[in-house]
Tab-separated table of C-alpha atoms in Angstrom:
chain	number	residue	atom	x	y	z
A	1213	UNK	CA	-38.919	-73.183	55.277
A	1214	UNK	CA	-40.144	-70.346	57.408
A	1215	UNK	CA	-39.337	-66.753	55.157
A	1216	UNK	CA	-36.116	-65.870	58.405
A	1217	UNK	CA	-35.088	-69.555	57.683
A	1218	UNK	CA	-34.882	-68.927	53.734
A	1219	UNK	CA	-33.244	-65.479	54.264
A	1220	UNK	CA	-29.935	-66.715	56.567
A	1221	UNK	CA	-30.013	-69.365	54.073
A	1222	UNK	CA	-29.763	-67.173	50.916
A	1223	UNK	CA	-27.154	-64.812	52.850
A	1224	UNK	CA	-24.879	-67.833	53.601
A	1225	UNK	CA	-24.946	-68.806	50.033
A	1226	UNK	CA	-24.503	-65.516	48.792
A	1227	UNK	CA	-21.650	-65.034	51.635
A	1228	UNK	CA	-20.212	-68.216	49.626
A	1229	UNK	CA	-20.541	-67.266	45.903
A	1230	UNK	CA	-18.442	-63.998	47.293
A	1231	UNK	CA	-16.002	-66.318	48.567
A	1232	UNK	CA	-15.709	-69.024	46.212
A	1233	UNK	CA	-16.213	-66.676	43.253
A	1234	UNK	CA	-18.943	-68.458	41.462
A	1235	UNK	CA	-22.876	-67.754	41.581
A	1236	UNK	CA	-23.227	-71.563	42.014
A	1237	UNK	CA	-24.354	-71.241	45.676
A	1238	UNK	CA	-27.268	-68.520	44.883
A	1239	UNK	CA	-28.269	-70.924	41.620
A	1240	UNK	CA	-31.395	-71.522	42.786
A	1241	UNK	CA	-32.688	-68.242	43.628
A	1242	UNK	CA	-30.981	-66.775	40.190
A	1243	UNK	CA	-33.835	-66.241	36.944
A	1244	UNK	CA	-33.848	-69.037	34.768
A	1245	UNK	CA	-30.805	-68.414	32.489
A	1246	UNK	CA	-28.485	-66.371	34.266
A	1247	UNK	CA	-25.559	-67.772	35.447
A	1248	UNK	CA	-22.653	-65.199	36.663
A	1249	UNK	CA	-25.234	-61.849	37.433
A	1250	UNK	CA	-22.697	-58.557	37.372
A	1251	UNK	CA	-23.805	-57.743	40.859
A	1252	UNK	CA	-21.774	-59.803	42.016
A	1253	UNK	CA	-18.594	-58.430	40.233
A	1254	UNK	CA	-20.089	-55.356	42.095
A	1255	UNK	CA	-20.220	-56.763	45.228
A	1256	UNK	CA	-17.180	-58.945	45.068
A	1257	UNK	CA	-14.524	-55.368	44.431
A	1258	UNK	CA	-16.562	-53.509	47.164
A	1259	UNK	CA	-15.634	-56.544	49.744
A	1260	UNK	CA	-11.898	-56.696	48.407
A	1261	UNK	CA	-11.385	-52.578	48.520
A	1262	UNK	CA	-12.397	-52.690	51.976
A	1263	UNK	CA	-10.327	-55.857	52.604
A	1264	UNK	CA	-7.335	-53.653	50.646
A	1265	UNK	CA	-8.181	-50.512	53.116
A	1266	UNK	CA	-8.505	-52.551	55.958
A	1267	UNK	CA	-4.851	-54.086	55.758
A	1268	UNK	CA	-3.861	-50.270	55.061
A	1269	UNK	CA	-4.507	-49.689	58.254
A	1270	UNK	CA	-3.508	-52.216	60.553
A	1271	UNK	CA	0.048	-52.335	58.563
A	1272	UNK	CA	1.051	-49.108	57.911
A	1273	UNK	CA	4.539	-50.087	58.582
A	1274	UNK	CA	4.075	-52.459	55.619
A	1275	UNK	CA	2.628	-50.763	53.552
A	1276	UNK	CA	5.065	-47.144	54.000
A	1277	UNK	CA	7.636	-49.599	53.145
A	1278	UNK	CA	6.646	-51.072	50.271
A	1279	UNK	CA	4.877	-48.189	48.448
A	1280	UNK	CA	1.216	-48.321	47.395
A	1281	UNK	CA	1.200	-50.065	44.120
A	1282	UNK	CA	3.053	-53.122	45.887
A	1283	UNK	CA	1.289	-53.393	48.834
A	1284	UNK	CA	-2.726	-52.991	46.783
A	1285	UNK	CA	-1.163	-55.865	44.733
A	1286	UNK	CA	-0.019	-58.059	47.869
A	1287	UNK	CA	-3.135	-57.163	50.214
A	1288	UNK	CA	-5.244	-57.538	47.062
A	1289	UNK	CA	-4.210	-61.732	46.968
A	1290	UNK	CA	-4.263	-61.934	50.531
A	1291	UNK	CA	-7.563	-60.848	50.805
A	1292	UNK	CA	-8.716	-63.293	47.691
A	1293	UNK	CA	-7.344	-66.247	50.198
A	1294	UNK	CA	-8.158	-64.714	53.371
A	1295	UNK	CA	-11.904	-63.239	52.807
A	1296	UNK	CA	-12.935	-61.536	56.308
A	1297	UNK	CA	-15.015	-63.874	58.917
A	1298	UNK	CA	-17.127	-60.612	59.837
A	1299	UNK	CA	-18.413	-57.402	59.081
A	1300	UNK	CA	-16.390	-56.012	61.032
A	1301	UNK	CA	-12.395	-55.026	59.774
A	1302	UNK	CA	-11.042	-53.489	62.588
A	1303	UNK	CA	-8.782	-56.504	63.438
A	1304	UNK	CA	-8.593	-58.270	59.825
A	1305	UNK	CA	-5.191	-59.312	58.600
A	1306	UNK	CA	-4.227	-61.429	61.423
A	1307	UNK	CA	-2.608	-63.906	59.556
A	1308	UNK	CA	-0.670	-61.156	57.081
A	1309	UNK	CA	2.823	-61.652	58.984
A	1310	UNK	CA	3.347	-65.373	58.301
A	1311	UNK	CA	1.475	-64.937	54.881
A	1312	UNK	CA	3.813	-62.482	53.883
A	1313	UNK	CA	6.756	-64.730	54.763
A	1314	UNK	CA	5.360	-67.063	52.098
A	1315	UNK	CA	4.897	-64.640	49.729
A	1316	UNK	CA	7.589	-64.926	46.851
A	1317	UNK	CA	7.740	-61.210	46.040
A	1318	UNK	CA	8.406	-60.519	49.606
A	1319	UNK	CA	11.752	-62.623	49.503
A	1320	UNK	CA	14.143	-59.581	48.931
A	1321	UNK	CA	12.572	-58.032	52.306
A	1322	UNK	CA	13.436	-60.660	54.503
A	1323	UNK	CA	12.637	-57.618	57.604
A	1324	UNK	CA	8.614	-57.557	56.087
A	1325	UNK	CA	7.168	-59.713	58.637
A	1326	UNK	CA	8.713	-58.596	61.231
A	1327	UNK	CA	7.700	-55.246	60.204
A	1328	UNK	CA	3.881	-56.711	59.610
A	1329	UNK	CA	4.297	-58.577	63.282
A	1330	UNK	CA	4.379	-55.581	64.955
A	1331	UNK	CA	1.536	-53.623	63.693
A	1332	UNK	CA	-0.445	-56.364	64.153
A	1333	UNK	CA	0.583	-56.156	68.058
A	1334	UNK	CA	0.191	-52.777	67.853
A	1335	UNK	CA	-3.467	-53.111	66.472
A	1336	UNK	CA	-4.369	-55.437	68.916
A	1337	UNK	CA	-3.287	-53.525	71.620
A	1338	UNK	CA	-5.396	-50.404	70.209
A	1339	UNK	CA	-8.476	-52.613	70.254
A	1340	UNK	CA	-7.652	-54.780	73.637
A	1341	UNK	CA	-9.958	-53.962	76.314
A	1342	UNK	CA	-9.215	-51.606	78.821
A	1343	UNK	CA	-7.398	-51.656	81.916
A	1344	UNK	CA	-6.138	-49.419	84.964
A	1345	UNK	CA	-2.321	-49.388	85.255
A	1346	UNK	CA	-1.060	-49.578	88.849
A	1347	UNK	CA	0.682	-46.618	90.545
A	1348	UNK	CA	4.062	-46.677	91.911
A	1349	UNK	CA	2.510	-46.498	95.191
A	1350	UNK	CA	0.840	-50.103	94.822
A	1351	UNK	CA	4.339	-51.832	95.442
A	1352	UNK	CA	5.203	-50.248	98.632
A	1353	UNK	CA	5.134	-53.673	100.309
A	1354	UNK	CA	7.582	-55.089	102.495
A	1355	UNK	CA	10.877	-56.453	100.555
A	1356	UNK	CA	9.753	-59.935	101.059
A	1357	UNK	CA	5.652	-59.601	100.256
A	1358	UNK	CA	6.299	-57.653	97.513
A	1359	UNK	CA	8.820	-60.783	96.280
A	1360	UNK	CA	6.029	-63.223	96.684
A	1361	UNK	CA	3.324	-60.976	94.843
A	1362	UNK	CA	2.464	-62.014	91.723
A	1363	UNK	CA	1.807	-59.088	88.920
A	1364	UNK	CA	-1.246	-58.723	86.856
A	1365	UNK	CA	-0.461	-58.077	83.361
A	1366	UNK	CA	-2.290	-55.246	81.113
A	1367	UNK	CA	-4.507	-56.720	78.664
A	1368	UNK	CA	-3.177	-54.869	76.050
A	1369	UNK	CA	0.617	-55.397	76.571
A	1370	UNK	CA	2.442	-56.783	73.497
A	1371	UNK	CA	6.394	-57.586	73.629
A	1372	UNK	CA	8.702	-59.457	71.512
A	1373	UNK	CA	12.168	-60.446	71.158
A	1374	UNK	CA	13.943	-60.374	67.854
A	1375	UNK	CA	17.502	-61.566	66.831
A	1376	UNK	CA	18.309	-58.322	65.393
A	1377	UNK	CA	17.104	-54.563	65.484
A	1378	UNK	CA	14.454	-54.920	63.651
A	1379	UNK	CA	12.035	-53.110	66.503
A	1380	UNK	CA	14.425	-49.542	66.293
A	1381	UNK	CA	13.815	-50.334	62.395
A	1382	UNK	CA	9.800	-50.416	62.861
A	1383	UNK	CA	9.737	-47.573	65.395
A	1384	UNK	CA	12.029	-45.146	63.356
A	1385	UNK	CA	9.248	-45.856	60.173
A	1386	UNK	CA	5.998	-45.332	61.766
A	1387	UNK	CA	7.411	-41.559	62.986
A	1388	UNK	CA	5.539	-38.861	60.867
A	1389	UNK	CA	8.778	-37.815	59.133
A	1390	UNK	CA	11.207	-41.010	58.907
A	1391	UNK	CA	14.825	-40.158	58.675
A	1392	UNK	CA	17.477	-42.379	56.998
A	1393	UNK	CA	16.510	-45.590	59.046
A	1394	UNK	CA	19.324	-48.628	59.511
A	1395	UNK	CA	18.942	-51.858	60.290
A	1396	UNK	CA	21.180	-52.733	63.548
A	1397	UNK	CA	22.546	-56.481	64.394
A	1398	UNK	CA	22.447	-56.287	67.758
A	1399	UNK	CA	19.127	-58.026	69.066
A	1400	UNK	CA	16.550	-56.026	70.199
A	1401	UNK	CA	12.963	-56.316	71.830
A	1402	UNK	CA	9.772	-54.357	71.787
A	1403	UNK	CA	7.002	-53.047	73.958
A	1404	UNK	CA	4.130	-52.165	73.118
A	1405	UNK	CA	0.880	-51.122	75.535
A	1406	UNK	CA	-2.486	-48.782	76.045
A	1407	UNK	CA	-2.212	-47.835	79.437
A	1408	UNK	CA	-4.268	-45.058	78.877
A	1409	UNK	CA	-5.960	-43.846	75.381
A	1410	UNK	CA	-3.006	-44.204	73.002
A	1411	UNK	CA	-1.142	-47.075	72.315
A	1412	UNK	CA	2.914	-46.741	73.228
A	1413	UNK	CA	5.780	-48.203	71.984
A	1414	UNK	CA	9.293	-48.782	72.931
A	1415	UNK	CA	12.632	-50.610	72.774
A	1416	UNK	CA	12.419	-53.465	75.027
A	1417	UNK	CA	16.136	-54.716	76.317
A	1418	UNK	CA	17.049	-58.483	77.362
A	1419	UNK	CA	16.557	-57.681	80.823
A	1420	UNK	CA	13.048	-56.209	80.197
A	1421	UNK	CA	11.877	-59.161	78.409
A	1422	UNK	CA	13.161	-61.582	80.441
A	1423	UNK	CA	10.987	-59.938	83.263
A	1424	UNK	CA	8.047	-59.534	81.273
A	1425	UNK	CA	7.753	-63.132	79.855
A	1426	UNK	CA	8.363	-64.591	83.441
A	1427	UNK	CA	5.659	-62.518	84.512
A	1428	UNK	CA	3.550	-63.581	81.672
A	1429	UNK	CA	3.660	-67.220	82.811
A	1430	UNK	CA	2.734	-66.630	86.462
A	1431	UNK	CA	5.641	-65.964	87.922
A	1432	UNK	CA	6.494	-64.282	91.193
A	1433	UNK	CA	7.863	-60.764	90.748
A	1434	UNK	CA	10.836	-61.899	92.820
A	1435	UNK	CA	11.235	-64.536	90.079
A	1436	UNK	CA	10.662	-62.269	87.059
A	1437	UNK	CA	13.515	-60.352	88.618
A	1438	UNK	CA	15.776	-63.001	89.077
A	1439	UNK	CA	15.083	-64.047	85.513
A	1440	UNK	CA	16.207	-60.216	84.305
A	1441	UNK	CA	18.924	-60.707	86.635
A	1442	UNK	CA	20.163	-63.471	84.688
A	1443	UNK	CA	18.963	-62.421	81.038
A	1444	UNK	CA	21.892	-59.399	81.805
A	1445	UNK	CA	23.656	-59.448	85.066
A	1446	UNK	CA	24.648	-55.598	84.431
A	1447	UNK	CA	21.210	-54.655	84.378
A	1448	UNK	CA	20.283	-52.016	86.488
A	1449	UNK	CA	17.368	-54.106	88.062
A	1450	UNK	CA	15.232	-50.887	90.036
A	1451	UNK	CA	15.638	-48.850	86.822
A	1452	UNK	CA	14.336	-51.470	84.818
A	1453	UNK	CA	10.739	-52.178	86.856
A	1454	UNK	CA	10.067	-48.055	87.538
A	1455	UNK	CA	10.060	-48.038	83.860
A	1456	UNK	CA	7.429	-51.139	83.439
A	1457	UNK	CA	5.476	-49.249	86.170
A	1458	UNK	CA	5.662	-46.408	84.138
A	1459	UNK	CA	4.778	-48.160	81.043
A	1460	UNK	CA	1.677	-48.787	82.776
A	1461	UNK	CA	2.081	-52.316	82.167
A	1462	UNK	CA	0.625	-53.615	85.387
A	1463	UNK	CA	-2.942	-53.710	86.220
A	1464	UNK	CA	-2.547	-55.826	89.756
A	1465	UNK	CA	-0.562	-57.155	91.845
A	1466	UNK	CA	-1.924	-60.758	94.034
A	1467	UNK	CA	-0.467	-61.426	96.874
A	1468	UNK	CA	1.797	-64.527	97.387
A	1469	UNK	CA	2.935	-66.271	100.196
A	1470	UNK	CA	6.605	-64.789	101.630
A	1471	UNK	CA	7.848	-67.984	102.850
């Protein structure tokens, strides 16, 4: 084996004794005698503690929550299941939500993946690549070529629906000073986007989402506004898609056909 070919295959077996916790995979390249070297240990707690910092980060919904001690201890077994599949930890944690809706501990805060959900939209929106938001003056068509168009959506946009207010609930915890936050029944939706350099965030209503998931599959804008139309008839339809254009949720607009 050429020396490159016996270095990626000591790093993939050392990769795997991090993983698997055992020097079994680096056995052969270990001194005669030495079974479980202390490196590893060493290596092993550096790779968790950035695993730990890196869920820190992308949840800090979560983790405000919860408190510190908690969430080390939770992000501390996720990571021991879930080791990162790069170097780089910008992103990790993807699968944290529905993890933590397994997790036993996490059974008195039923609202904890919800929470976890949507920092991991808003951390994919922060590293989603970039995209110019259309101007108002874009969609100065005529009535009927501007109901055939079909809208272009930003790459970064993020929005969910959710059977209860759980997205006032997120939003009121990630401000720098949370006030006494409550938990309303009435369903609610969220936005989320990075028109620009910062990522936004904002309550989404039934109307809103209705458009935006039409939209998402294709549709015309003449259908995404029928489908707001009938998500809430009272909506206030011309109201509702300034604000999307001011969201800076649309990045192009292809024309359709108006018959």
């Amino acid at each position: 084996m050429t020396p490159v070919g016996e270095l990626g295959t000591f790093q993939d077996a050392f990769a795997a004794a991090l993983a698997e916790r055992t020097a079994a995979p680096i056995a052969g390249w270990l001194p005669e005698g030495e079974t479980d070297p202390a490196g590893l240990a060493v290596y092993r707690n550096t790779i968790a503690k950035g695993c730990i910092d890196a869920l820190a980060a992308n949840f800090p919904t979560v983790a405000s929550l919860v408190g510190d001690d908690w969430f080390g201890a939770a992000a501390a077994l996720f990571a021991r299941d879930n080791p990162p599949k790069s170097a780089a930890l910008l992103a990790y944690g993807a699968g944290f939500p529905d993890w933590l809706a397994r997790f036993p501990p996490a059974d008195d805060l039923p609202y904890l993946p919800a929470m976890a959900r949507m920092d991991g939209m808003w951390t994919t929106a922060l590293f989603a690549p970039e995209g110019r938001p259309l101007a108002a003056e874009a969609f100065a068509l005529e009535p009927q070529a501007l109901a055939a168009a079909r809208p272009r959506l930003h790459p970064s946009l993020a929005f969910a629906w959710f059977d209860s207010g759980l997205p006032g609930l997120w939003l009121a915890a990630r401000e720098p000073q949370p006030g006494e936050m409550e938990l309303a029944e009435d369903p609610q939706g969220v936005l989320i986007v990075r028109p620009h350099e910062a990522v936004t965030a904002r309550l989404l209503d039934r109307a809103g989402h209705a458009f935006l998931a039409a939209a998402e599959t294709d549709a015309t804008l003449g259908e995404a506004i029928t489908a707001a139309a009938e998500a809430d008839p009272a909506a206030d339809l011309p109201a509702l898609f300034a604000a999307l254009i001011a969201d800076g949720v649309f990045v192009g607009l292809d024309p359709g056909d108006p018959a």
